[in-house]
mmCIF file of C-alpha atoms and ligand atoms in Angstrom:
data_model
loop_
_atom_site.group_PDB
_atom_site.id
_atom_site.type_symbol
_atom_site.label_atom_id
_atom_site.label_comp_id
_atom_site.label_asym_id
_atom_site.label_seq_id
_atom_site.Cartn_x
_atom_site.Cartn_y
_atom_site.Cartn_z
ATOM 1 C CA MET Q 195 -0.168 0.030 -0.075
ATOM 2 C CA ALA Q 196 0.891 3.707 -0.238
ATOM 3 C CA GLU Q 197 1.727 3.845 3.283
ATOM 4 C CA GLU Q 198 4.984 1.816 2.774
ATOM 5 C CA ILE Q 199 6.166 4.324 0.602
ATOM 6 C CA PRO Q 200 6.786 7.196 2.227
ATOM 7 C CA VAL Q 201 6.329 11.031 1.092
ATOM 8 C CA ILE Q 202 9.058 13.328 2.169
ATOM 9 C CA ASP Q 203 8.429 16.842 2.028
ATOM 10 C CA PHE Q 204 11.300 18.381 -0.196
ATOM 11 C CA SER Q 205 10.409 21.892 0.602
ATOM 12 C CA ALA Q 206 13.819 23.149 2.494
ATOM 13 C CA TYR Q 207 15.591 22.419 -0.829
ATOM 14 C CA GLY Q 208 13.164 22.198 -3.651
ATOM 15 C CA LEU Q 209 13.891 24.192 -6.751
ATOM 16 C CA SER Q 210 11.669 27.288 -5.384
ATOM 17 C CA CYS Q 211 14.123 28.358 -2.652
ATOM 18 C CA SER Q 212 18.048 29.593 -3.332
ATOM 19 C CA GLU Q 213 20.640 27.167 -2.957
ATOM 20 C CA GLY Q 214 21.998 28.823 0.397
ATOM 21 C CA GLU Q 215 18.686 28.956 2.283
ATOM 22 C CA ALA Q 216 18.421 25.712 3.712
ATOM 23 C CA SER Q 217 20.292 25.104 7.128
ATOM 24 C CA ARG Q 218 22.427 22.322 7.704
ATOM 25 C CA ALA Q 219 20.351 21.071 10.194
ATOM 26 C CA GLU Q 220 17.274 20.789 8.086
ATOM 27 C CA LEU Q 221 19.622 19.384 5.227
ATOM 28 C CA GLU Q 222 20.810 16.527 7.453
ATOM 29 C CA THR Q 223 17.172 15.699 8.655
ATOM 30 C CA LEU Q 224 16.073 15.558 4.781
ATOM 31 C CA ALA Q 225 19.336 13.352 4.409
ATOM 32 C CA GLN Q 226 18.478 10.590 6.889
ATOM 33 C CA SER Q 227 14.924 10.130 5.797
ATOM 34 C CA LEU Q 228 15.784 10.307 1.921
ATOM 35 C CA VAL Q 229 18.664 7.607 2.515
ATOM 36 C CA HIS Q 230 16.829 5.558 4.930
ATOM 37 C CA THR Q 231 13.844 5.215 2.327
ATOM 38 C CA LEU Q 232 15.771 4.924 -0.321
ATOM 39 C CA SER Q 233 17.925 1.974 1.223
ATOM 40 C CA THR Q 234 15.093 -0.012 2.337
ATOM 41 C CA VAL Q 235 11.900 0.554 0.177
ATOM 42 C CA GLY Q 236 14.190 2.143 -2.872
ATOM 43 C CA PHE Q 237 11.047 4.234 -3.663
ATOM 44 C CA THR Q 238 9.919 7.456 -2.033
ATOM 45 C CA TYR Q 239 7.539 10.361 -3.155
ATOM 46 C CA LEU Q 240 8.963 13.634 -2.657
ATOM 47 C CA THR Q 241 6.588 16.849 -2.472
ATOM 48 C CA HIS Q 242 7.310 20.794 -3.040
ATOM 49 C CA VAL Q 243 10.172 19.927 -5.440
ATOM 50 C CA GLY Q 244 9.729 23.323 -7.220
ATOM 51 C CA ILE Q 245 8.429 21.897 -10.535
ATOM 52 C CA SER Q 246 4.812 22.832 -10.740
ATOM 53 C CA GLN Q 247 1.960 20.811 -11.691
ATOM 54 C CA GLN Q 248 1.435 22.935 -14.966
ATOM 55 C CA GLU Q 249 4.899 22.494 -16.361
ATOM 56 C CA VAL Q 250 4.237 18.689 -15.855
ATOM 57 C CA ASP Q 251 0.845 19.081 -17.326
ATOM 58 C CA GLU Q 252 2.396 21.063 -20.160
ATOM 59 C CA LEU Q 253 4.850 17.993 -21.053
ATOM 60 C CA PHE Q 254 2.015 15.563 -20.848
ATOM 61 C CA GLU Q 255 -0.241 17.712 -23.258
ATOM 62 C CA VAL Q 256 2.374 18.155 -25.712
ATOM 63 C CA SER Q 257 3.574 14.292 -25.467
ATOM 64 C CA ASP Q 258 -0.026 13.464 -26.235
ATOM 65 C CA ARG Q 259 -0.008 15.834 -29.327
ATOM 66 C CA PHE Q 260 2.974 13.940 -30.829
ATOM 67 C CA PHE Q 261 1.550 10.418 -29.716
ATOM 68 C CA ALA Q 262 -1.657 11.341 -31.745
ATOM 69 C CA LEU Q 263 0.083 12.163 -34.895
ATOM 70 C CA PRO Q 264 0.059 9.493 -37.630
ATOM 71 C CA ILE Q 265 2.091 6.451 -37.499
ATOM 72 C CA ASP Q 266 4.060 7.869 -40.693
ATOM 73 C CA VAL Q 267 4.865 10.681 -39.261
ATOM 74 C CA LYS Q 268 6.123 9.471 -36.185
ATOM 75 C CA GLU Q 269 8.484 6.931 -38.192
ATOM 76 C CA LYS Q 270 10.363 9.645 -38.980
ATOM 77 C CA TYR Q 271 11.673 10.399 -35.552
ATOM 78 C CA ARG Q 272 11.984 6.766 -34.528
ATOM 79 C CA ARG Q 273 14.559 5.952 -31.913
ATOM 80 C CA PRO Q 274 17.282 4.251 -34.097
ATOM 81 C CA SER Q 275 17.555 0.826 -33.177
ATOM 82 C CA ASP Q 276 21.326 -0.061 -33.724
ATOM 83 C CA GLY Q 277 22.100 1.754 -30.407
ATOM 84 C CA SER Q 278 24.991 3.058 -32.192
ATOM 85 C CA ARG Q 279 23.329 6.500 -33.347
ATOM 86 C CA GLY Q 280 21.985 7.592 -30.155
ATOM 87 C CA ARG Q 281 18.757 6.928 -28.300
ATOM 88 C CA HIS Q 282 16.704 10.065 -29.089
ATOM 89 C CA GLY Q 283 13.353 9.562 -30.396
ATOM 90 C CA TRP Q 284 10.175 7.481 -30.463
ATOM 91 C CA VAL Q 285 9.462 3.889 -29.633
ATOM 92 C CA ALA Q 286 6.492 2.107 -31.092
ATOM 93 C CA ILE Q 287 3.956 -0.021 -29.244
ATOM 94 C CA GLU Q 288 5.171 -3.470 -28.140
ATOM 95 C CA ARG Q 289 8.907 -2.512 -29.333
ATOM 96 C CA GLU Q 290 10.304 -2.751 -26.180
ATOM 97 C CA ARG Q 291 10.230 -6.017 -23.761
ATOM 98 C CA VAL Q 292 11.581 -5.278 -20.472
ATOM 99 C CA ALA Q 293 10.819 -8.673 -19.011
ATOM 100 C CA ALA Q 294 11.773 -11.694 -20.763
ATOM 101 C CA ASP Q 295 9.278 -13.953 -19.954
ATOM 102 C CA ARG Q 296 6.524 -11.451 -21.464
ATOM 103 C CA PRO Q 297 5.270 -10.325 -24.616
ATOM 104 C CA GLY Q 298 6.582 -6.622 -25.793
ATOM 105 C CA ASP Q 299 5.065 -4.148 -23.437
ATOM 106 C CA LEU Q 300 1.691 -2.301 -23.928
ATOM 107 C CA LYS Q 301 3.400 1.070 -24.184
ATOM 108 C CA GLU Q 302 4.950 4.114 -26.505
ATOM 109 C CA ALA Q 303 7.594 6.385 -25.639
ATOM 110 C CA PHE Q 304 9.790 9.392 -26.702
ATOM 111 C CA ASN Q 305 12.965 9.423 -25.737
ATOM 112 C CA MET Q 306 14.287 12.844 -25.433
ATOM 113 C CA LEU Q 307 18.092 13.148 -25.250
ATOM 114 C CA PRO Q 308 19.680 16.715 -25.799
ATOM 115 C CA PRO Q 309 21.904 17.570 -27.434
ATOM 116 C CA LEU Q 310 20.533 15.747 -30.529
ATOM 117 C CA PRO Q 311 23.393 14.206 -32.896
ATOM 118 C CA PRO Q 312 23.637 15.597 -36.654
ATOM 119 C CA GLU Q 313 21.625 13.113 -37.983
ATOM 120 C CA GLN Q 314 18.513 13.660 -35.869
ATOM 121 C CA THR Q 315 15.882 16.659 -35.449
ATOM 122 C CA TRP Q 316 13.159 16.966 -33.155
ATOM 123 C CA PRO Q 317 9.584 16.832 -34.924
ATOM 124 C CA ASN Q 318 9.049 19.678 -37.541
ATOM 125 C CA GLU Q 319 5.286 18.975 -37.045
ATOM 126 C CA LEU Q 320 5.045 19.675 -33.689
ATOM 127 C CA PRO Q 321 8.018 22.526 -32.702
ATOM 128 C CA GLU Q 322 6.379 22.677 -29.133
ATOM 129 C CA LEU Q 323 7.672 19.533 -28.262
ATOM 130 C CA GLU Q 324 10.965 20.634 -28.167
ATOM 131 C CA LYS Q 325 10.698 23.673 -26.581
ATOM 132 C CA VAL Q 326 8.316 22.303 -23.721
ATOM 133 C CA GLY Q 327 10.694 18.850 -23.335
ATOM 134 C CA THR Q 328 14.402 21.001 -23.251
ATOM 135 C CA ALA Q 329 12.812 23.445 -20.612
ATOM 136 C CA PHE Q 330 11.485 20.331 -18.366
ATOM 137 C CA PHE Q 331 14.896 18.567 -18.986
ATOM 138 C CA ASP Q 332 16.337 21.509 -17.597
ATOM 139 C CA LYS Q 333 14.164 21.899 -14.655
ATOM 140 C CA CYS Q 334 14.611 17.825 -14.025
ATOM 141 C CA VAL Q 335 18.700 18.258 -14.180
ATOM 142 C CA GLN Q 336 18.639 21.106 -11.531
ATOM 143 C CA LEU Q 337 16.173 19.073 -9.473
ATOM 144 C CA THR Q 338 18.593 15.944 -9.859
ATOM 145 C CA LEU Q 339 21.678 17.796 -8.389
ATOM 146 C CA ARG Q 340 19.712 18.771 -5.625
ATOM 147 C CA ILE Q 341 18.660 15.479 -4.385
ATOM 148 C CA LEU Q 342 21.837 13.987 -5.309
ATOM 149 C CA GLU Q 343 23.333 16.347 -2.845
ATOM 150 C CA VAL Q 344 20.809 15.444 -0.135
ATOM 151 C CA MET Q 345 21.739 11.967 -1.001
ATOM 152 C CA ALA Q 346 25.066 12.191 -0.787
ATOM 153 C CA ILE Q 347 24.898 13.882 2.717
ATOM 154 C CA GLY Q 348 23.067 11.122 4.046
ATOM 155 C CA LEU Q 349 25.434 8.908 2.551
ATOM 156 C CA ASN Q 350 28.403 10.842 4.220
ATOM 157 C CA VAL Q 351 30.289 11.022 0.786
ATOM 158 C CA PRO Q 352 33.529 12.953 1.729
ATOM 159 C CA ASP Q 353 33.610 14.797 -1.665
ATOM 160 C CA ILE Q 354 30.163 15.875 -2.306
ATOM 161 C CA PRO Q 355 31.158 18.385 -4.991
ATOM 162 C CA GLY Q 356 33.130 16.147 -6.589
ATOM 163 C CA PHE Q 357 30.429 13.392 -6.583
ATOM 164 C CA LEU Q 358 27.966 16.035 -8.260
ATOM 165 C CA ASP Q 359 30.756 17.043 -10.731
ATOM 166 C CA LEU Q 360 30.519 13.613 -11.981
ATOM 167 C CA HIS Q 361 26.832 14.279 -13.099
ATOM 168 C CA ARG Q 362 27.990 18.007 -14.935
ATOM 169 C CA SER Q 363 27.181 16.743 -18.410
ATOM 170 C CA MET Q 364 23.512 15.778 -17.957
ATOM 171 C CA GLY Q 365 21.769 17.144 -21.222
ATOM 172 C CA LYS Q 366 25.411 18.435 -22.610
ATOM 173 C CA GLY Q 367 26.492 15.427 -24.555
ATOM 174 C CA ARG Q 368 28.730 12.567 -23.305
ATOM 175 C CA ASN Q 369 25.986 11.621 -20.703
ATOM 176 C CA SER Q 370 22.998 9.424 -20.974
ATOM 177 C CA SER Q 371 20.456 11.033 -19.081
ATOM 178 C CA LEU Q 372 16.991 10.940 -20.711
ATOM 179 C CA LEU Q 373 13.814 12.178 -20.352
ATOM 180 C CA ARG Q 374 11.160 10.081 -21.499
ATOM 181 C CA PRO Q 375 7.208 10.863 -21.824
ATOM 182 C CA LEU Q 376 5.535 7.482 -21.699
ATOM 183 C CA ARG Q 377 1.881 6.926 -23.196
ATOM 184 C CA TYR Q 378 0.455 3.584 -22.197
ATOM 185 C CA PRO Q 379 -2.874 3.074 -24.632
ATOM 186 C CA PRO Q 380 -6.240 2.137 -23.343
ATOM 187 C CA VAL Q 381 -6.575 -1.729 -22.793
ATOM 188 C CA PRO Q 382 -6.978 -3.474 -26.365
ATOM 189 C CA ASP Q 383 -9.753 -5.952 -26.244
ATOM 190 C CA CYS Q 384 -6.934 -8.637 -27.334
ATOM 191 C CA VAL Q 385 -4.294 -8.789 -25.177
ATOM 192 C CA LYS Q 386 -1.519 -11.266 -25.476
ATOM 193 C CA ASP Q 387 -1.034 -13.854 -22.672
ATOM 194 C CA ARG Q 388 0.902 -12.504 -19.691
ATOM 195 C CA GLN Q 389 1.367 -8.987 -21.668
ATOM 196 C CA ILE Q 390 1.127 -5.930 -19.638
ATOM 197 C CA ARG Q 391 1.744 -2.305 -19.724
ATOM 198 C CA CYS Q 392 5.759 -2.478 -18.548
ATOM 199 C CA GLY Q 393 7.210 -5.830 -17.511
ATOM 200 C CA GLU Q 394 8.971 -6.241 -14.122
ATOM 201 C CA HIS Q 395 12.573 -4.658 -14.177
ATOM 202 C CA THR Q 396 15.111 -2.491 -12.516
ATOM 203 C CA ASP Q 397 16.432 0.894 -14.035
ATOM 204 C CA TYR Q 398 19.638 0.769 -14.555
ATOM 205 C CA GLY Q 399 20.844 4.282 -14.147
ATOM 206 C CA SER Q 400 21.806 5.907 -11.077
ATOM 207 C CA ILE Q 401 18.255 7.336 -9.971
ATOM 208 C CA THR Q 402 14.659 8.057 -11.751
ATOM 209 C CA LEU Q 403 12.008 10.808 -11.248
ATOM 210 C CA LEU Q 404 9.010 10.203 -12.051
ATOM 211 C CA TRP Q 405 5.920 12.182 -12.707
ATOM 212 C CA GLN Q 406 2.381 10.013 -12.986
ATOM 213 C CA ASP Q 407 -0.888 11.259 -14.260
ATOM 214 C CA GLY Q 408 -3.819 9.782 -12.294
ATOM 215 C CA ALA Q 409 -4.115 6.564 -13.805
ATOM 216 C CA PRO Q 410 -2.954 3.453 -11.458
ATOM 217 C CA GLY Q 411 -0.653 0.491 -12.457
ATOM 218 C CA LEU Q 412 2.661 1.203 -10.824
ATOM 219 C CA GLU Q 413 3.843 -1.418 -8.567
ATOM 220 C CA ILE Q 414 7.032 -2.621 -6.802
ATOM 221 C CA GLU Q 415 8.242 -5.470 -5.261
ATOM 222 C CA THR Q 416 8.709 -5.171 -1.445
ATOM 223 C CA LEU Q 417 11.821 -6.887 0.318
ATOM 224 C CA ASP Q 418 9.572 -9.423 1.429
ATOM 225 C CA HIS Q 419 8.722 -10.116 -1.921
ATOM 226 C CA ARG Q 420 4.956 -8.536 -2.410
ATOM 227 C CA TRP Q 421 4.159 -6.680 -5.344
ATOM 228 C CA VAL Q 422 2.275 -3.137 -3.575
ATOM 229 C CA PRO Q 423 0.935 -0.214 -5.858
ATOM 230 C CA VAL Q 424 2.740 2.901 -6.004
ATOM 231 C CA PRO Q 425 -0.538 5.182 -6.823
ATOM 232 C CA PRO Q 426 -0.369 8.426 -8.180
ATOM 233 C CA ILE Q 427 -0.368 11.215 -5.311
ATOM 234 C CA PRO Q 428 -0.991 14.612 -6.869
ATOM 235 C CA GLY Q 429 1.866 16.966 -6.258
ATOM 236 C CA THR Q 430 4.316 14.522 -6.038
ATOM 237 C CA VAL Q 431 7.333 12.889 -7.947
ATOM 238 C CA VAL Q 432 8.275 9.673 -7.369
ATOM 239 C CA VAL Q 433 12.299 9.029 -6.954
ATOM 240 C CA ASN Q 434 13.932 5.531 -7.252
ATOM 241 C CA ILE Q 435 17.364 3.963 -7.161
ATOM 242 C CA GLY Q 436 18.485 2.344 -10.167
ATOM 243 C CA ASP Q 437 21.300 -0.390 -10.466
ATOM 244 C CA MET Q 438 24.149 1.827 -11.135
ATOM 245 C CA MET Q 439 23.658 3.725 -8.197
ATOM 246 C CA GLN Q 440 23.028 0.532 -5.989
ATOM 247 C CA ARG Q 441 26.526 -0.819 -7.156
ATOM 248 C CA TRP Q 442 28.207 2.829 -6.693
ATOM 249 C CA SER Q 443 26.918 2.963 -2.926
ATOM 250 C CA GLY Q 444 28.156 -0.647 -2.433
ATOM 251 C CA ASP Q 445 24.523 -2.053 -2.018
ATOM 252 C CA LYS Q 446 23.531 0.334 0.736
ATOM 253 C CA LEU Q 447 20.669 2.130 -1.718
ATOM 254 C CA ARG Q 448 18.171 -0.453 -2.999
ATOM 255 C CA SER Q 449 17.387 -0.960 -7.149
ATOM 256 C CA THR Q 450 13.992 -2.166 -6.066
ATOM 257 C CA PRO Q 451 11.997 -4.081 -9.011
ATOM 258 C CA HIS Q 452 8.976 -2.664 -10.535
ATOM 259 C CA ARG Q 453 6.479 -2.969 -13.378
ATOM 260 C CA VAL Q 454 3.062 -1.252 -14.610
ATOM 261 C CA VAL Q 455 0.124 -3.811 -14.580
ATOM 262 C CA LEU Q 456 -3.137 -3.431 -16.673
ATOM 263 C CA PRO Q 457 -5.878 -2.170 -14.172
ATOM 264 C CA ASP Q 458 -8.741 -4.098 -13.176
ATOM 265 C CA GLU Q 459 -11.102 -1.480 -13.177
ATOM 266 C CA GLU Q 460 -12.905 -0.985 -16.468
ATOM 267 C CA GLU Q 461 -12.919 2.838 -15.984
ATOM 268 C CA TRP Q 462 -8.690 2.594 -15.989
ATOM 269 C CA ARG Q 463 -9.077 0.089 -18.686
ATOM 270 C CA LYS Q 464 -10.903 2.336 -21.179
ATOM 271 C CA VAL Q 465 -8.080 5.528 -21.001
ATOM 272 C CA PRO Q 466 -4.532 5.626 -21.654
ATOM 273 C CA ARG Q 467 -1.978 5.903 -18.829
ATOM 274 C CA ARG Q 468 0.850 8.394 -19.092
ATOM 275 C CA SER Q 469 3.769 8.793 -17.105
ATOM 276 C CA ILE Q 470 7.050 11.105 -17.395
ATOM 277 C CA PRO Q 471 10.291 9.329 -15.938
ATOM 278 C CA PHE Q 472 13.513 11.431 -15.856
ATOM 279 C CA PHE Q 473 16.588 8.890 -16.081
ATOM 280 C CA VAL Q 474 19.709 9.960 -14.339
ATOM 281 C CA HIS Q 475 23.019 9.006 -15.082
ATOM 282 C CA PRO Q 476 26.313 10.115 -14.447
ATOM 283 C CA ASP Q 477 28.572 11.357 -17.390
ATOM 284 C CA ASP Q 478 29.709 8.563 -19.543
ATOM 285 C CA ASP Q 479 33.413 8.612 -18.520
ATOM 286 C CA ALA Q 480 32.939 9.148 -14.747
ATOM 287 C CA LEU Q 481 34.447 6.452 -12.824
ATOM 288 C CA LEU Q 482 32.277 4.808 -10.059
ATOM 289 C CA THR Q 483 34.400 4.049 -7.257
ATOM 290 C CA CYS Q 484 32.142 3.005 -4.165
ATOM 291 C CA LEU Q 485 31.103 5.818 -2.466
ATOM 292 C CA ASP Q 486 31.210 4.082 1.054
ATOM 293 C CA GLY Q 487 35.242 3.699 0.272
ATOM 294 C CA SER Q 488 35.198 -0.018 0.306
ATOM 295 C CA ASP Q 489 36.162 -2.166 -2.713
ATOM 296 C CA LYS Q 490 33.244 -4.487 -2.694
ATOM 297 C CA TYR Q 491 32.981 -3.660 -6.544
ATOM 298 C CA PRO Q 492 35.778 -2.619 -8.889
ATOM 299 C CA PRO Q 493 35.848 0.946 -10.258
ATOM 300 C CA MET Q 494 33.995 1.195 -13.379
ATOM 301 C CA THR Q 495 33.062 3.701 -16.108
ATOM 302 C CA ALA Q 496 29.058 4.574 -16.364
ATOM 303 C CA GLU Q 497 29.763 4.294 -20.227
ATOM 304 C CA GLU Q 498 30.929 0.333 -19.179
ATOM 305 C CA HIS Q 499 28.116 0.327 -17.047
ATOM 306 C CA LEU Q 500 25.459 1.179 -19.533
ATOM 307 C CA LYS Q 501 27.173 -1.102 -22.205
ATOM 308 C CA ASN Q 502 26.410 -4.097 -20.113
ATOM 309 C CA PHE Q 503 22.348 -3.852 -20.302
ATOM 310 C CA ALA Q 504 21.914 -1.300 -23.114
ATOM 311 C CA SER Q 505 20.324 -2.720 -26.485
ATOM 312 C CA LYS Q 506 18.765 -5.697 -24.303
ATOM 313 C CA ILE Q 507 15.315 -4.814 -24.423
ATOM 314 C CA TYR Q 508 14.108 -4.789 -27.868
ATOM 315 C CA ALA Q 509 11.782 -7.379 -28.836
ATOM 316 C CA ASP Q 510 13.147 -8.061 -31.832
ATOM 317 C CA LEU Q 511 16.371 -9.121 -30.144
ATOM 318 C CA PRO Q 512 17.331 -12.727 -29.096
ATOM 319 C CA THR Q 513 17.789 -11.728 -25.448
ATOM 320 C CA ALA Q 514 15.568 -9.577 -23.269
ATOM 321 C CA PHE Q 515 16.420 -8.419 -19.975
ATOM 322 C CA GLY Q 516 14.680 -6.687 -17.001
ATOM 323 C CA LYS Q 517 15.847 -3.373 -17.664
ATOM 324 C CA THR Q 518 14.604 -0.432 -19.045
ATOM 325 C CA ASN Q 519 15.169 2.843 -20.719
HETATM 326 O O1 AKG Z 655 5.353 4.322 -16.291
HETATM 327 C C1 AKG Z 655 5.769 4.358 -14.926
HETATM 328 O O2 AKG Z 655 4.687 4.682 -13.964
HETATM 329 C C2 AKG Z 655 6.742 3.930 -14.836
HETATM 330 C C3 AKG Z 655 7.591 3.349 -16.114
HETATM 331 C C4 AKG Z 655 8.982 2.616 -15.843
HETATM 332 O O3 AKG Z 655 9.165 1.827 -14.730
HETATM 333 C C5 AKG Z 655 10.185 2.870 -16.718
HETATM 334 O O4 AKG Z 655 9.650 3.370 -17.657
HETATM 335 O O5 AKG Z 655 11.317 2.532 -16.428
HETATM 336 FE FE1 FE2 Z 656 11.753 1.607 -14.473
#
């Protein structure tokens, strides 16, 4: 139930206050509760982060307009499938299968990975997508740096500026952080055996920020192996840990399996579900050395870590792993 996933008030360090405003004591308190939750549940809700509902709704709306374009227009902006030409662009329904034992996911997505390589463009048919998407991306970057700073305080990272510096290129190239509006269509009359909206997986980056619309379906697996819902709570953003951060923290923080199931209620089956994840990655060349000073895992660059998992989730590839984005 929702009560297993705490709601943490982030107002002391939200984007609405300036950086020097929060006292050390306020940040310490915030850091303790954040790290406690992310070490156990691996998921939390944050309120008062300083990104308004209006900004979120604007991105939902412009993404809706993109997904409503004819297939042949969306095809022009398809995400290259060979992985060597970047990951920006549209991903069609059932194209990804994040759980190997399930059919393709009932979702479509638009990966936003600024700056674009020269051979890719934003949709000319919908210039607002670039405008709204890049503005939201920038907000996510600012919020991410604040959340990472608070996490680092809670983890007693000795060199916090150095840790934050490993994320300095988000949105500037040589960094794989990704904003990804998702649309899960209304549940079709014919659903394949075991098909759901998004199969069981862990995220593979460092942290994920996730905005949900009002539709239910997101679930997490608890430490005692129960699947519990993460219902949408207005005015909150969900934050969770990815595999890279679990490893980097020497397994202190928990990369929690999650999925998006088909709703049982007829009213929710008839409507789409929309969400906006922002997947955070350190810079490609960042060397990840265990933050607790231990040698539990050998140092590895973010790019090496990414290569281990990327390109494994495409429905037409022979292997599919429980990893997404
Ligand atoms: O749509 C959601 O609520 C979650 C999606 C998700 O877990 C993912 O894309 O990695
Ligand atoms: Fe996920």
